[in-house]
Amino acid sequence: MTNIMSSDEEDFAGFDDGALEHPTPEVLKSSKGNDVLVYSGYIFYQNRKPIDGKHYWECKGRSHGPNESKCAARLVTEKTSTGHKILSQTATKNHNHEFDPGHVVQMKYRTQLKRRAMEDTAGPAKVIRHASSPYPDSVHEQFNSAAQRKVIQRARSTNVPQEKEPVDLHTFEVPEKLQKSVNGDKFLLADVRDGSERALIFGTTDSLTRLAGAKY
């Protein structure tokens, strides 16, 4: 699948130019899972803990730039049922640096991938395919397959409640997430009970096919 865009279209594939003309604050997740705010194409990090429902943000350029060129842009927002509402802003129209549409789109895709991973129990390949469908190839190709699978794994591990330790074999129920392989294939092939005995058989049909065809 190839996407061809003219020079008159978006500066960066996947970036919405309308966000600059009609800015709306949007909270995304960083690579470390922290909240970041995107406003008018610029990225803001929280610079203190929320107080009375108010969230305090400073431009990425303020916390990461050299001392002589730190950006002074700051925002105060209030979380609502539909997102974040701007309460006050300082120097947001006078950033001393250009915004980075590539970084914004990367975070949008990563956030979408995490959301899809938590909502869909399918294998990583299918999750990646669905999450990347709204984006051109140039966006999700910035993440290699291993990196995208790691995002999915982390999202699912933090979203799943801790399983209780089994009391005994007879009452133990295999968690649904362990009944499938990492590729989403059936992994729990059989649950055999015979009187006081019980056997759980794990494997994949592909493995059984290869085993059946083995000479030894």
PDB file of C-alpha atoms in Angstrom:
ATOM      1  CA  MET A   1       0.000   0.000   0.000  1.00  0.00           C
ATOM      2  CA  THR A   2       1.542   3.318  -1.104  1.00  0.00           C
ATOM      3  CA  ASN A   3       0.374   6.822  -0.214  1.00  0.00           C
ATOM      4  CA  ILE A   4       1.224   9.655  -2.579  1.00  0.00           C
ATOM      5  CA  MET A   5       0.666  13.198  -1.337  1.00  0.00           C
ATOM      6  CA  SER A   6       1.252  16.431  -3.224  1.00  0.00           C
ATOM      7  CA  SER A   7       3.303  19.300  -1.781  1.00  0.00           C
ATOM      8  CA  ASP A   8       0.062  21.291  -1.362  1.00  0.00           C
ATOM      9  CA  GLU A   9      -1.294  18.740   1.109  1.00  0.00           C
ATOM     10  CA  GLU A  10      -0.344  18.264   4.752  1.00  0.00           C
ATOM     11  CA  ASP A  11       3.212  19.121   5.794  1.00  0.00           C
ATOM     12  CA  PHE A  12       3.398  15.774   7.538  1.00  0.00           C
ATOM     13  CA  ALA A  13       1.277  12.783   6.629  1.00  0.00           C
ATOM     14  CA  GLY A  14      -1.341  12.251   9.318  1.00  0.00           C
ATOM     15  CA  PHE A  15      -1.142  15.758  10.812  1.00  0.00           C
ATOM     16  CA  ASP A  16      -4.389  17.730  10.854  1.00  0.00           C
ATOM     17  CA  ASP A  17      -3.794  21.334   9.788  1.00  0.00           C
ATOM     18  CA  GLY A  18      -7.237  22.216  11.150  1.00  0.00           C
ATOM     19  CA  ALA A  19      -5.801  21.795  14.636  1.00  0.00           C
ATOM     20  CA  LEU A  20      -3.856  25.011  14.067  1.00  0.00           C
ATOM     21  CA  GLU A  21      -6.802  27.098  12.893  1.00  0.00           C
ATOM     22  CA  HIS A  22      -9.238  25.784  15.516  1.00  0.00           C
ATOM     23  CA  PRO A  23      -7.052  24.487  18.357  1.00  0.00           C
ATOM     24  CA  THR A  24      -8.568  22.103  20.863  1.00  0.00           C
ATOM     25  CA  PRO A  25      -6.479  20.648  23.699  1.00  0.00           C
ATOM     26  CA  GLU A  26      -5.922  16.912  23.320  1.00  0.00           C
ATOM     27  CA  VAL A  27      -4.310  14.624  25.877  1.00  0.00           C
ATOM     28  CA  LEU A  28      -2.102  11.847  24.510  1.00  0.00           C
ATOM     29  CA  LYS A  29       0.346   9.387  26.030  1.00  0.00           C
ATOM     30  CA  SER A  30       4.121   9.638  25.877  1.00  0.00           C
ATOM     31  CA  SER A  31       6.343   6.619  25.248  1.00  0.00           C
ATOM     32  CA  LYS A  32       6.579   6.245  29.046  1.00  0.00           C
ATOM     33  CA  GLY A  33       2.809   6.308  29.470  1.00  0.00           C
ATOM     34  CA  ASN A  34       2.628   9.837  30.897  1.00  0.00           C
ATOM     35  CA  ASP A  35      -0.040  12.361  29.904  1.00  0.00           C
ATOM     36  CA  VAL A  36       1.031  15.037  27.433  1.00  0.00           C
ATOM     37  CA  LEU A  37      -1.136  17.825  26.052  1.00  0.00           C
ATOM     38  CA  VAL A  38      -1.161  18.808  22.392  1.00  0.00           C
ATOM     39  CA  TYR A  39      -2.422  22.305  21.612  1.00  0.00           C
ATOM     40  CA  SER A  40      -2.028  24.216  18.323  1.00  0.00           C
ATOM     41  CA  GLY A  41       0.493  21.627  17.168  1.00  0.00           C
ATOM     42  CA  TYR A  42       2.747  22.076  20.216  1.00  0.00           C
ATOM     43  CA  ILE A  43       3.432  19.545  22.951  1.00  0.00           C
ATOM     44  CA  PHE A  44       3.020  20.379  26.640  1.00  0.00           C
ATOM     45  CA  TYR A  45       4.180  18.390  29.672  1.00  0.00           C
ATOM     46  CA  GLN A  46       2.650  18.577  33.147  1.00  0.00           C
ATOM     47  CA  ASN A  47       4.948  20.579  35.414  1.00  0.00           C
ATOM     48  CA  ARG A  48       3.139  19.890  38.685  1.00  0.00           C
ATOM     49  CA  LYS A  49       0.437  17.668  40.152  1.00  0.00           C
ATOM     50  CA  PRO A  50      -3.196  18.699  39.489  1.00  0.00           C
ATOM     51  CA  ILE A  51      -4.705  20.977  42.159  1.00  0.00           C
ATOM     52  CA  ASP A  52      -8.482  21.228  42.670  1.00  0.00           C
ATOM     53  CA  GLY A  53      -9.090  19.747  39.236  1.00  0.00           C
ATOM     54  CA  LYS A  54      -6.692  22.146  37.519  1.00  0.00           C
ATOM     55  CA  HIS A  55      -3.864  20.751  35.384  1.00  0.00           C
ATOM     56  CA  TYR A  56      -0.690  22.764  34.824  1.00  0.00           C
ATOM     57  CA  TRP A  57       1.325  22.389  31.637  1.00  0.00           C
ATOM     58  CA  GLU A  58       4.511  23.830  30.193  1.00  0.00           C
ATOM     59  CA  CYS A  59       5.741  23.668  26.618  1.00  0.00           C
ATOM     60  CA  LYS A  60       8.096  20.840  25.755  1.00  0.00           C
ATOM     61  CA  GLY A  61      10.557  23.515  24.642  1.00  0.00           C
ATOM     62  CA  ARG A  62      10.587  24.967  28.160  1.00  0.00           C
ATOM     63  CA  SER A  63      11.704  21.784  29.886  1.00  0.00           C
ATOM     64  CA  HIS A  64      14.036  20.440  27.214  1.00  0.00           C
ATOM     65  CA  GLY A  65      15.578  23.439  25.479  1.00  0.00           C
ATOM     66  CA  PRO A  66      18.894  25.095  26.421  1.00  0.00           C
ATOM     67  CA  ASN A  67      18.672  27.726  29.153  1.00  0.00           C
ATOM     68  CA  GLU A  68      19.054  30.677  26.808  1.00  0.00           C
ATOM     69  CA  SER A  69      16.157  29.619  24.568  1.00  0.00           C
ATOM     70  CA  LYS A  70      13.576  27.985  26.849  1.00  0.00           C
ATOM     71  CA  CYS A  71      10.018  28.478  25.617  1.00  0.00           C
ATOM     72  CA  ALA A  72       7.769  30.426  28.000  1.00  0.00           C
ATOM     73  CA  ALA A  73       4.447  28.964  26.802  1.00  0.00           C
ATOM     74  CA  ARG A  74       2.250  27.525  29.568  1.00  0.00           C
ATOM     75  CA  LEU A  75      -1.326  26.340  29.963  1.00  0.00           C
ATOM     76  CA  VAL A  76      -3.797  25.671  32.748  1.00  0.00           C
ATOM     77  CA  THR A  77      -6.640  23.282  31.933  1.00  0.00           C
ATOM     78  CA  GLU A  78      -9.589  21.726  33.676  1.00  0.00           C
ATOM     79  CA  LYS A  79     -10.601  18.157  32.945  1.00  0.00           C
ATOM     80  CA  THR A  80     -14.211  17.755  31.812  1.00  0.00           C
ATOM     81  CA  SER A  81     -16.359  14.814  30.742  1.00  0.00           C
ATOM     82  CA  THR A  82     -15.339  15.413  27.123  1.00  0.00           C
ATOM     83  CA  GLY A  83     -11.673  16.284  27.543  1.00  0.00           C
ATOM     84  CA  HIS A  84      -9.722  19.302  28.773  1.00  0.00           C
ATOM     85  CA  LYS A  85     -10.875  22.928  28.792  1.00  0.00           C
ATOM     86  CA  ILE A  86      -8.388  25.815  28.646  1.00  0.00           C
ATOM     87  CA  LEU A  87      -8.620  28.042  31.730  1.00  0.00           C
ATOM     88  CA  SER A  88      -5.616  30.239  31.065  1.00  0.00           C
ATOM     89  CA  GLN A  89      -2.637  30.393  28.749  1.00  0.00           C
ATOM     90  CA  THR A  90       0.648  32.272  28.688  1.00  0.00           C
ATOM     91  CA  ALA A  91       2.735  32.998  25.584  1.00  0.00           C
ATOM     92  CA  THR A  92       1.044  30.193  23.601  1.00  0.00           C
ATOM     93  CA  LYS A  93       0.981  32.414  20.505  1.00  0.00           C
ATOM     94  CA  ASN A  94       4.634  33.301  20.899  1.00  0.00           C
ATOM     95  CA  HIS A  95       6.548  30.032  20.999  1.00  0.00           C
ATOM     96  CA  ASN A  96      10.223  30.613  20.300  1.00  0.00           C
ATOM     97  CA  HIS A  97      10.505  27.428  18.219  1.00  0.00           C
ATOM     98  CA  GLU A  98       8.645  25.562  15.480  1.00  0.00           C
ATOM     99  CA  PHE A  99       6.172  22.817  16.325  1.00  0.00           C
ATOM    100  CA  ASP A 100       6.993  19.208  15.451  1.00  0.00           C
ATOM    101  CA  PRO A 101       4.079  17.602  13.547  1.00  0.00           C
ATOM    102  CA  GLY A 102       6.008  14.350  13.192  1.00  0.00           C
ATOM    103  CA  HIS A 103       6.281  13.894  16.954  1.00  0.00           C
ATOM    104  CA  VAL A 104       2.598  14.754  17.444  1.00  0.00           C
ATOM    105  CA  VAL A 105       1.473  12.162  14.906  1.00  0.00           C
ATOM    106  CA  GLN A 106       3.764   9.543  16.448  1.00  0.00           C
ATOM    107  CA  MET A 107       2.108  10.081  19.829  1.00  0.00           C
ATOM    108  CA  LYS A 108      -1.358   9.996  18.261  1.00  0.00           C
ATOM    109  CA  TYR A 109      -0.576   6.663  16.654  1.00  0.00           C
ATOM    110  CA  ARG A 110       0.980   5.246  19.828  1.00  0.00           C
ATOM    111  CA  THR A 111      -2.093   6.306  21.825  1.00  0.00           C
ATOM    112  CA  GLN A 112      -4.390   4.726  19.232  1.00  0.00           C
ATOM    113  CA  LEU A 113      -2.334   1.519  19.302  1.00  0.00           C
ATOM    114  CA  LYS A 114      -2.572   1.314  23.109  1.00  0.00           C
ATOM    115  CA  ARG A 115      -6.320   1.955  23.053  1.00  0.00           C
ATOM    116  CA  ARG A 116      -6.847  -0.704  20.404  1.00  0.00           C
ATOM    117  CA  ALA A 117      -4.699  -3.199  22.324  1.00  0.00           C
ATOM    118  CA  MET A 118      -6.850  -2.782  25.440  1.00  0.00           C
ATOM    119  CA  GLU A 119     -10.148  -3.001  23.549  1.00  0.00           C
ATOM    120  CA  ASP A 120      -9.295  -5.850  21.153  1.00  0.00           C
ATOM    121  CA  THR A 121      -8.083  -9.295  22.262  1.00  0.00           C
ATOM    122  CA  ALA A 122      -6.870 -10.172  18.770  1.00  0.00           C
ATOM    123  CA  GLY A 123      -3.247 -10.951  18.012  1.00  0.00           C
ATOM    124  CA  PRO A 124      -0.668  -8.142  17.677  1.00  0.00           C
ATOM    125  CA  ALA A 125      -0.630  -8.249  13.865  1.00  0.00           C
ATOM    126  CA  LYS A 126      -4.386  -7.640  13.661  1.00  0.00           C
ATOM    127  CA  VAL A 127      -4.281  -4.929  16.339  1.00  0.00           C
ATOM    128  CA  ILE A 128      -1.494  -3.126  14.471  1.00  0.00           C
ATOM    129  CA  ARG A 129      -3.371  -3.422  11.173  1.00  0.00           C
ATOM    130  CA  HIS A 130      -6.563  -1.935  12.622  1.00  0.00           C
ATOM    131  CA  ALA A 131      -4.801   0.796  14.616  1.00  0.00           C
ATOM    132  CA  SER A 132      -2.747   1.919  11.629  1.00  0.00           C
ATOM    133  CA  SER A 133      -5.610   1.904   9.113  1.00  0.00           C
ATOM    134  CA  PRO A 134      -6.465   5.634   9.541  1.00  0.00           C
ATOM    135  CA  TYR A 135      -2.815   6.588   9.026  1.00  0.00           C
ATOM    136  CA  PRO A 136      -0.650   6.569   5.908  1.00  0.00           C
ATOM    137  CA  ASP A 137       2.217   4.075   5.748  1.00  0.00           C
ATOM    138  CA  SER A 138       4.738   6.837   6.490  1.00  0.00           C
ATOM    139  CA  VAL A 139       3.419   7.097  10.067  1.00  0.00           C
ATOM    140  CA  HIS A 140       3.326   3.535  11.395  1.00  0.00           C
ATOM    141  CA  GLU A 141       6.464   2.612   9.456  1.00  0.00           C
ATOM    142  CA  GLN A 142       8.366   4.871  11.860  1.00  0.00           C
ATOM    143  CA  PHE A 143       7.805   2.128  14.458  1.00  0.00           C
ATOM    144  CA  ASN A 144       9.318  -1.278  13.760  1.00  0.00           C
ATOM    145  CA  SER A 145       7.246  -4.390  14.398  1.00  0.00           C
ATOM    146  CA  ALA A 146       9.031  -5.207  17.664  1.00  0.00           C
ATOM    147  CA  ALA A 147       8.397  -1.705  19.050  1.00  0.00           C
ATOM    148  CA  GLN A 148       4.695  -1.848  18.181  1.00  0.00           C
ATOM    149  CA  ARG A 149       4.329  -5.287  19.758  1.00  0.00           C
ATOM    150  CA  LYS A 150       6.007  -3.990  22.922  1.00  0.00           C
ATOM    151  CA  VAL A 151       3.491  -1.116  23.085  1.00  0.00           C
ATOM    152  CA  ILE A 152       0.652  -3.662  22.825  1.00  0.00           C
ATOM    153  CA  GLN A 153       2.182  -5.920  25.468  1.00  0.00           C
ATOM    154  CA  ARG A 154       2.669  -3.069  27.944  1.00  0.00           C
ATOM    155  CA  ALA A 155      -0.834  -1.708  27.377  1.00  0.00           C
ATOM    156  CA  ARG A 156      -2.404  -5.096  28.021  1.00  0.00           C
ATOM    157  CA  SER A 157      -0.249  -5.884  31.047  1.00  0.00           C
ATOM    158  CA  THR A 158      -1.252  -2.633  32.781  1.00  0.00           C
ATOM    159  CA  ASN A 159      -4.924  -3.039  31.844  1.00  0.00           C
ATOM    160  CA  VAL A 160      -5.372  -6.570  33.207  1.00  0.00           C
ATOM    161  CA  PRO A 161      -6.192  -6.963  36.917  1.00  0.00           C
ATOM    162  CA  GLN A 162      -3.992  -9.279  38.945  1.00  0.00           C
ATOM    163  CA  GLU A 163      -5.172 -12.872  38.796  1.00  0.00           C
ATOM    164  CA  LYS A 164      -5.829 -14.661  42.067  1.00  0.00           C
ATOM    165  CA  GLU A 165      -3.525 -17.523  42.944  1.00  0.00           C
ATOM    166  CA  PRO A 166      -5.249 -20.873  42.234  1.00  0.00           C
ATOM    167  CA  VAL A 167      -6.383 -22.805  45.321  1.00  0.00           C
ATOM    168  CA  ASP A 168      -6.447 -26.213  43.644  1.00  0.00           C
ATOM    169  CA  LEU A 169      -6.353 -27.747  40.169  1.00  0.00           C
ATOM    170  CA  HIS A 170     -10.052 -28.619  40.052  1.00  0.00           C
ATOM    171  CA  THR A 171     -11.369 -25.111  40.659  1.00  0.00           C
ATOM    172  CA  PHE A 172      -8.634 -23.368  38.674  1.00  0.00           C
ATOM    173  CA  GLU A 173      -9.883 -21.535  35.584  1.00  0.00           C
ATOM    174  CA  VAL A 174      -7.364 -20.677  32.884  1.00  0.00           C
ATOM    175  CA  PRO A 175      -7.494 -16.890  32.288  1.00  0.00           C
ATOM    176  CA  GLU A 176      -8.793 -15.990  28.850  1.00  0.00           C
ATOM    177  CA  LYS A 177      -5.572 -14.168  27.978  1.00  0.00           C
ATOM    178  CA  LEU A 178      -3.636 -17.425  28.509  1.00  0.00           C
ATOM    179  CA  GLN A 179      -5.951 -19.449  26.305  1.00  0.00           C
ATOM    180  CA  LYS A 180      -4.489 -17.857  23.181  1.00  0.00           C
ATOM    181  CA  SER A 181      -0.966 -17.598  21.828  1.00  0.00           C
ATOM    182  CA  VAL A 182       0.798 -14.267  21.345  1.00  0.00           C
ATOM    183  CA  ASN A 183      -0.480 -14.355  17.750  1.00  0.00           C
ATOM    184  CA  GLY A 184      -4.085 -14.763  18.859  1.00  0.00           C
ATOM    185  CA  ASP A 185      -4.358 -18.453  17.940  1.00  0.00           C
ATOM    186  CA  LYS A 186      -6.062 -20.981  20.196  1.00  0.00           C
ATOM    187  CA  PHE A 187      -3.509 -22.218  22.744  1.00  0.00           C
ATOM    188  CA  LEU A 188      -5.566 -24.166  25.300  1.00  0.00           C
ATOM    189  CA  LEU A 189      -6.432 -27.183  23.166  1.00  0.00           C
ATOM    190  CA  ALA A 190      -8.143 -29.356  25.763  1.00  0.00           C
ATOM    191  CA  ASP A 191      -9.232 -29.470  29.413  1.00  0.00           C
ATOM    192  CA  VAL A 192      -9.542 -33.176  30.244  1.00  0.00           C
ATOM    193  CA  ARG A 193     -11.084 -34.387  33.506  1.00  0.00           C
ATOM    194  CA  ASP A 194     -11.225 -37.981  34.663  1.00  0.00           C
ATOM    195  CA  GLY A 195     -12.452 -38.441  38.208  1.00  0.00           C
ATOM    196  CA  SER A 196      -9.965 -36.737  40.502  1.00  0.00           C
ATOM    197  CA  GLU A 197      -7.476 -36.224  37.676  1.00  0.00           C
ATOM    198  CA  ARG A 198      -7.265 -33.262  35.329  1.00  0.00           C
ATOM    199  CA  ALA A 199      -5.020 -32.449  32.395  1.00  0.00           C
ATOM    200  CA  LEU A 200      -4.645 -29.093  30.634  1.00  0.00           C
ATOM    201  CA  ILE A 201      -3.228 -29.455  27.129  1.00  0.00           C
ATOM    202  CA  PHE A 202      -1.582 -26.414  25.588  1.00  0.00           C
ATOM    203  CA  GLY A 203      -0.260 -26.048  22.062  1.00  0.00           C
ATOM    204  CA  THR A 204      -1.204 -24.818  18.619  1.00  0.00           C
ATOM    205  CA  THR A 205      -2.682 -26.686  15.682  1.00  0.00           C
ATOM    206  CA  ASP A 206       0.352 -25.679  13.631  1.00  0.00           C
ATOM    207  CA  SER A 207       2.685 -27.266  16.196  1.00  0.00           C
ATOM    208  CA  LEU A 208       0.590 -30.453  16.255  1.00  0.00           C
ATOM    209  CA  THR A 209       0.660 -30.631  12.447  1.00  0.00           C
ATOM    210  CA  ARG A 210       4.447 -30.361  12.400  1.00  0.00           C
ATOM    211  CA  LEU A 211       4.727 -32.886  15.227  1.00  0.00           C
ATOM    212  CA  ALA A 212       2.505 -35.351  13.335  1.00  0.00           C
ATOM    213  CA  GLY A 213       4.749 -35.042  10.304  1.00  0.00           C
ATOM    214  CA  ALA A 214       7.986 -35.589  12.240  1.00  0.00           C
ATOM    215  CA  LYS A 215       9.902 -38.795  11.561  1.00  0.00           C
ATOM    216  CA  TYR A 216      10.993 -39.297  15.152  1.00  0.00           C
TER     217      TYR A 216
END
